[in-house]
Short mmCIF file of C-alpha atoms in Angstrom, two decimals:
data_model
loop_
_atom_site.label_atom_id
_atom_site.label_comp_id
_atom_site.label_asym_id
_atom_site.label_seq_id
_atom_site.Cartn_x
_atom_site.Cartn_y
_atom_site.Cartn_z
CA PHE A 969 -19.69 9.29 29.63
CA LYS A 970 -18.75 11.60 32.18
CA GLY A 971 -20.31 14.47 29.49
CA LYS A 972 -18.42 12.99 26.01
CA TYR A 973 -18.81 11.99 22.54
CA TYR A 974 -16.11 8.52 22.44
CA VAL A 975 -15.39 6.38 19.03
CA TYR A 976 -17.96 3.55 18.70
CA PHE A 977 -15.75 1.38 20.11
CA GLY A 978 -12.25 1.16 18.63
CA PRO A 979 -9.58 3.80 17.07
CA LEU A 980 -8.68 1.74 13.38
CA PRO A 981 -10.99 3.72 11.50
CA VAL A 982 -9.93 7.17 12.43
CA LEU A 983 -6.74 6.27 12.81
CA PHE A 984 -6.66 4.50 8.76
CA PHE A 985 -8.71 6.60 6.64
CA TYR A 986 -10.09 9.75 8.92
CA ILE A 987 -7.35 10.75 10.23
CA PRO A 988 -5.02 10.98 7.22
CA TYR A 989 -8.05 12.31 5.06
CA LYS A 990 -8.14 14.90 6.44
CA LEU A 991 -4.15 16.16 6.93
CA ILE A 992 -4.02 15.23 3.15
CA THR A 993 -7.50 17.55 2.20
CA ASN A 994 -8.09 19.59 5.31
CA CYS A 995 -11.73 18.08 5.31
CA TYR A 996 -13.81 15.59 7.48
CA PRO A 997 -14.63 12.62 4.98
CA PRO A 998 -18.07 11.32 5.02
CA ASP A 999 -18.28 7.45 7.10
CA VAL A 1000 -20.20 6.73 3.16
CA LEU A 1001 -16.45 7.16 1.46
CA SER A 1002 -14.82 5.55 4.63
CA ILE A 1003 -16.28 2.92 4.34
CA LEU A 1004 -16.38 2.59 0.53
CA PHE A 1005 -12.49 2.36 1.71
CA PHE A 1006 -12.31 0.14 3.64
CA ILE A 1007 -15.07 -2.47 1.57
CA SER A 1008 -12.72 -2.04 -1.46
CA LEU A 1009 -8.82 -2.35 0.44
CA GLY A 1010 -10.58 -5.36 1.90
CA PHE A 1011 -11.76 -7.02 -1.53
CA ILE A 1012 -8.68 -6.56 -3.22
CA ALA A 1013 -7.06 -8.54 -0.04
CA ASN A 1014 -9.68 -11.86 -0.98
CA PHE A 1015 -9.05 -10.67 -4.86
CA PHE A 1016 -5.81 -12.03 -4.54
CA LEU A 1017 -6.56 -14.77 -2.58
CA LEU A 1018 -8.78 -16.20 -4.46
CA PHE A 1019 -6.97 -15.66 -7.68
CA LYS A 1020 -3.08 -17.37 -5.81
CA ILE A 1021 -5.97 -20.86 -4.51
CA ARG A 1022 -7.39 -20.78 -7.86
CA ASN A 1023 -3.88 -20.27 -10.23
CA LYS A 1024 -2.63 -23.33 -7.30
CA TYR A 1025 -5.31 -25.94 -6.81
CA PHE A 1026 -8.04 -24.93 -9.09
CA SER A 1027 -6.78 -24.04 -12.56
CA PHE A 1028 -8.68 -26.36 -14.53
CA VAL A 1029 -11.61 -24.14 -13.00
CA PRO A 1030 -12.79 -22.05 -16.42
CA GLU A 1031 -11.73 -18.25 -17.08
CA TYR A 1032 -15.60 -17.68 -16.75
CA LYS A 1033 -16.33 -19.63 -13.57
CA PHE A 1034 -13.49 -17.19 -12.00
CA ILE A 1035 -15.02 -13.50 -13.36
CA PHE A 1036 -18.29 -15.25 -11.49
CA SER A 1037 -16.49 -15.98 -8.56
CA ILE A 1038 -14.87 -12.40 -8.60
CA PHE A 1039 -18.69 -11.25 -9.03
CA ILE A 1040 -19.78 -12.76 -5.76
CA LEU A 1041 -16.65 -11.84 -4.10
CA GLY A 1042 -17.39 -8.24 -4.60
CA PHE A 1043 -21.26 -8.47 -3.75
CA ALA A 1044 -22.29 -10.83 -1.69
CA GLY A 1045 -21.47 -11.21 2.71
CA GLY A 1046 -23.73 -7.02 2.61
CA LYS A 1047 -20.94 -5.08 1.44
CA ILE A 1048 -23.65 -2.78 -0.78
CA PHE A 1049 -25.51 -3.16 1.99
CA LEU A 1050 -24.03 -2.11 4.21
CA LEU A 1051 -22.34 1.21 1.42
CA THR A 1052 -26.75 1.82 1.85
CA ASN A 1053 -26.12 2.10 5.46
CA PRO A 1054 -23.17 4.42 5.65
CA TYR A 1055 -23.64 5.72 10.05
CA VAL A 1056 -20.86 4.96 12.71
CA TYR A 1057 -22.28 1.28 12.47
CA GLU A 1058 -20.95 0.43 9.54
CA VAL A 1059 -17.63 2.64 9.67
CA ALA A 1060 -16.42 0.01 12.79
CA ILE A 1061 -17.76 -2.94 10.62
CA THR A 1062 -16.21 -2.71 7.14
CA SER A 1063 -12.84 -1.46 8.55
CA ALA A 1064 -12.53 -5.01 10.85
CA PHE A 1065 -13.86 -6.76 6.90
CA CYS A 1066 -10.98 -4.81 5.88
CA LEU A 1067 -8.00 -5.82 7.96
CA MET A 1068 -9.39 -9.43 8.62
CA SER A 1069 -9.25 -10.36 4.81
CA ILE A 1070 -5.40 -9.09 4.82
CA ALA A 1071 -5.14 -11.39 7.98
CA ILE A 1072 -6.66 -14.09 6.35
CA TYR A 1073 -4.72 -13.33 2.98
CA TYR A 1074 -1.28 -13.29 5.03
CA LEU A 1075 -2.06 -15.98 6.65
CA TYR A 1076 -2.06 -17.80 3.58
CA GLU A 1077 1.26 -16.56 2.58
CA CYS A 1078 2.47 -18.31 5.99
CA ILE A 1079 0.68 -21.08 4.78
CA GLU A 1080 2.85 -21.80 1.73
CA ASN A 1081 6.41 -19.91 2.95
CA ASN A 1082 6.65 -22.45 6.52
CA TYR A 1083 5.67 -18.96 7.80
CA ASN A 1084 8.63 -16.87 7.02
CA TYR A 1085 7.96 -13.67 10.11
CA LYS A 1086 7.70 -11.73 7.49
CA ASP A 1087 4.77 -13.04 6.34
CA VAL A 1088 4.36 -14.06 10.04
CA PHE A 1089 4.17 -10.40 10.98
CA ILE A 1090 1.96 -8.66 8.88
CA PHE A 1091 -0.38 -11.19 9.69
CA SER A 1092 -0.24 -10.34 13.36
CA LEU A 1093 -0.42 -7.09 13.00
CA SER A 1094 -3.44 -6.82 10.39
CA LEU A 1095 -5.22 -9.91 12.66
CA SER A 1096 -4.97 -7.63 15.98
CA LEU A 1097 -6.10 -4.63 14.21
CA SER A 1098 -8.82 -6.38 13.41
CA VAL A 1099 -10.14 -6.06 16.92
CA ALA A 1100 -9.16 -2.02 17.09
CA GLY A 1101 -12.72 -2.11 14.72
CA ARG A 1102 -14.79 -5.16 16.73
CA PRO A 1103 -13.22 -5.78 20.29
CA HIS A 1104 -14.90 -9.06 19.59
CA PHE A 1105 -12.72 -9.79 16.92
CA VAL A 1106 -9.93 -10.72 19.86
CA LEU A 1107 -11.55 -14.58 20.36
CA ILE A 1108 -10.10 -15.18 16.82
CA CYS A 1109 -6.90 -13.87 17.58
CA LEU A 1110 -7.28 -16.09 21.62
CA TRP A 1111 -8.11 -18.97 19.76
CA LEU A 1112 -5.44 -18.76 16.20
CA PHE A 1113 -2.61 -17.22 17.74
CA PRO A 1114 -1.74 -20.64 19.88
CA VAL A 1115 -2.48 -22.59 16.85
CA ILE A 1116 -0.25 -20.30 14.15
CA LEU A 1117 2.42 -20.72 16.87
CA SER A 1118 2.36 -24.18 17.36
CA ARG A 1119 2.53 -24.30 13.48
CA ILE A 1120 5.31 -22.45 13.60
CA LEU A 1121 7.15 -24.68 16.26
CA ASN A 1122 6.82 -27.70 14.43
CA ASN A 1123 6.41 -26.70 10.78
CA SER A 1124 9.39 -23.80 10.53
CA PRO A 1125 12.45 -25.01 9.48
CA LYS A 1126 15.07 -24.00 13.03
CA ASP A 1127 16.47 -20.92 11.58
CA GLN A 1128 12.97 -19.47 11.49
CA LYS A 1129 11.61 -20.40 14.41
CA LEU A 1130 12.86 -18.27 17.14
CA THR A 1131 12.24 -15.24 14.69
CA SER A 1132 9.56 -16.11 13.02
CA SER A 1133 7.19 -16.67 17.06
CA VAL A 1134 8.49 -13.18 17.94
CA ALA A 1135 6.48 -11.73 14.62
CA LEU A 1136 3.47 -13.20 16.15
CA ILE A 1137 3.94 -12.57 20.07
CA LEU A 1138 5.43 -8.55 19.12
CA PRO A 1139 2.12 -7.50 17.66
CA ALA A 1140 -0.24 -8.83 19.07
CA VAL A 1141 1.10 -7.49 22.12
CA SER A 1142 2.10 -3.84 21.45
CA ILE A 1143 -1.62 -3.64 19.38
CA GLY A 1144 -2.92 -5.33 22.42
CA SER A 1145 -0.99 -3.50 25.46
CA LEU A 1146 -2.00 0.47 23.44
CA LEU A 1147 -6.03 -0.75 23.08
CA GLY A 1148 -5.76 -1.40 26.97
CA LEU A 1149 -3.91 2.03 27.77
CA TYR A 1150 -6.61 2.98 25.48
CA ASN A 1151 -9.67 1.56 26.99
CA TYR A 1152 -8.19 2.74 30.20
CA LEU A 1153 -7.27 7.08 29.07
CA ARG A 1154 -11.03 6.64 28.37
CA PHE A 1155 -13.15 4.45 30.33
CA GLY A 1156 -10.88 3.98 33.38
CA SER A 1157 -10.68 0.02 32.48
CA ILE A 1158 -8.62 -1.93 30.10
CA PHE A 1159 -11.18 -4.16 28.94
CA ASP A 1160 -13.99 -1.08 28.22
CA PHE A 1161 -13.97 -0.63 25.39
CA GLY A 1162 -18.02 1.16 25.48
CA HIS A 1163 -20.40 -0.81 24.29
CA TYR A 1164 -22.10 0.02 28.05
CA TRP A 1165 -21.67 4.05 27.59
CA GLN A 1166 -23.88 3.20 24.22
CA LEU A 1167 -26.90 5.49 22.89
CA SER A 1168 -29.28 2.88 22.42
CA LEU A 1169 -33.07 3.01 22.54
CA ASN A 1170 -32.40 -0.10 24.88
CA ASN A 1171 -30.86 0.34 28.49
CA ILE A 1172 -27.41 -1.02 26.83
CA LYS A 1173 -25.74 -1.64 30.74
CA ILE A 1174 -29.16 -3.43 31.73
CA LEU A 1175 -29.17 -5.69 28.01
CA TYR A 1176 -25.51 -6.49 29.01
CA GLN A 1177 -26.17 -7.77 32.61
CA ASP A 1178 -28.83 -10.22 31.22
CA ILE A 1179 -26.98 -11.15 28.69
CA MET A 1180 -23.54 -12.70 30.62
CA ARG A 1181 -25.46 -14.03 32.77
CA PHE A 1182 -24.44 -17.83 33.16
CA ASP A 1183 -28.05 -18.92 33.36
CA GLN A 1184 -28.78 -17.79 30.93
CA ILE A 1185 -26.22 -19.25 27.90
CA ALA A 1186 -28.82 -21.99 26.91
CA ARG A 1187 -31.42 -18.89 26.24
CA ASN A 1188 -28.74 -16.74 24.06
CA ILE A 1189 -27.67 -19.47 22.80
CA TYR A 1190 -31.04 -20.39 21.52
CA TYR A 1191 -31.86 -17.23 20.60
CA SER A 1192 -29.02 -16.29 18.41
CA GLY A 1193 -29.08 -19.10 16.11
CA TYR A 1194 -31.98 -18.67 15.19
CA TYR A 1195 -31.95 -15.28 14.46
CA TYR A 1196 -28.66 -15.68 12.49
CA PHE A 1197 -28.98 -19.40 10.82
CA ILE A 1198 -33.27 -20.99 10.93
CA GLN A 1199 -35.08 -17.38 10.36
CA PRO A 1200 -36.45 -16.83 7.36
CA PHE A 1201 -35.76 -13.37 5.17
CA GLU A 1202 -38.42 -10.82 5.62
CA ILE A 1203 -39.07 -7.60 3.04
CA MET A 1204 -39.69 -4.81 4.82
CA LEU A 1205 -40.82 -1.57 2.51
CA GLN A 1206 -40.33 2.02 3.66
#
């Protein structure tokens, strides 16, 4: 964009891994190390969530089945594939996965602890930061934040309603404002994360214009539904 290369989408991987690594080691880390870091941290969050749910609701499940479920948690869901393709795209995905995993863990804590403001704050901060890894995660924020705010107002103790509501809204507004400023300083628009300027085999501008056409919505839903949920697996030899 105007003669400059920019970080793919958001600054989350740079802020959470690349800058700290450079400051500590004075070296630049390989992308695969970043992916391993985010996958591992996300796995830890998911493990503790699974552990808490199992102990409270499924204590009757035998230990060997619980251990087996941990292996599924660690090795399923495309994590190994992301490690075998350690590039910029995978870094963005795993950084968002990591923060979303932390957000889900603290969402559980919110529900269990009657929306304590500390749990709500960490949940909101983690969920908002996930957008800095993958911008379309903002769609999750747009429907989940109102739901949680409604739950806080209806279910939390009276003396916690205000603090918990502020703890939910403040991180979202702050992170959203900073991301908007970040986009504006780069591309002159608070809503432009750089997706129009990607280097690709396709003309991304024309592709996005075609996807966003109102008369193509039905076609897009049909093709997406097929390729994501119905299309059989293919084995490609390289």
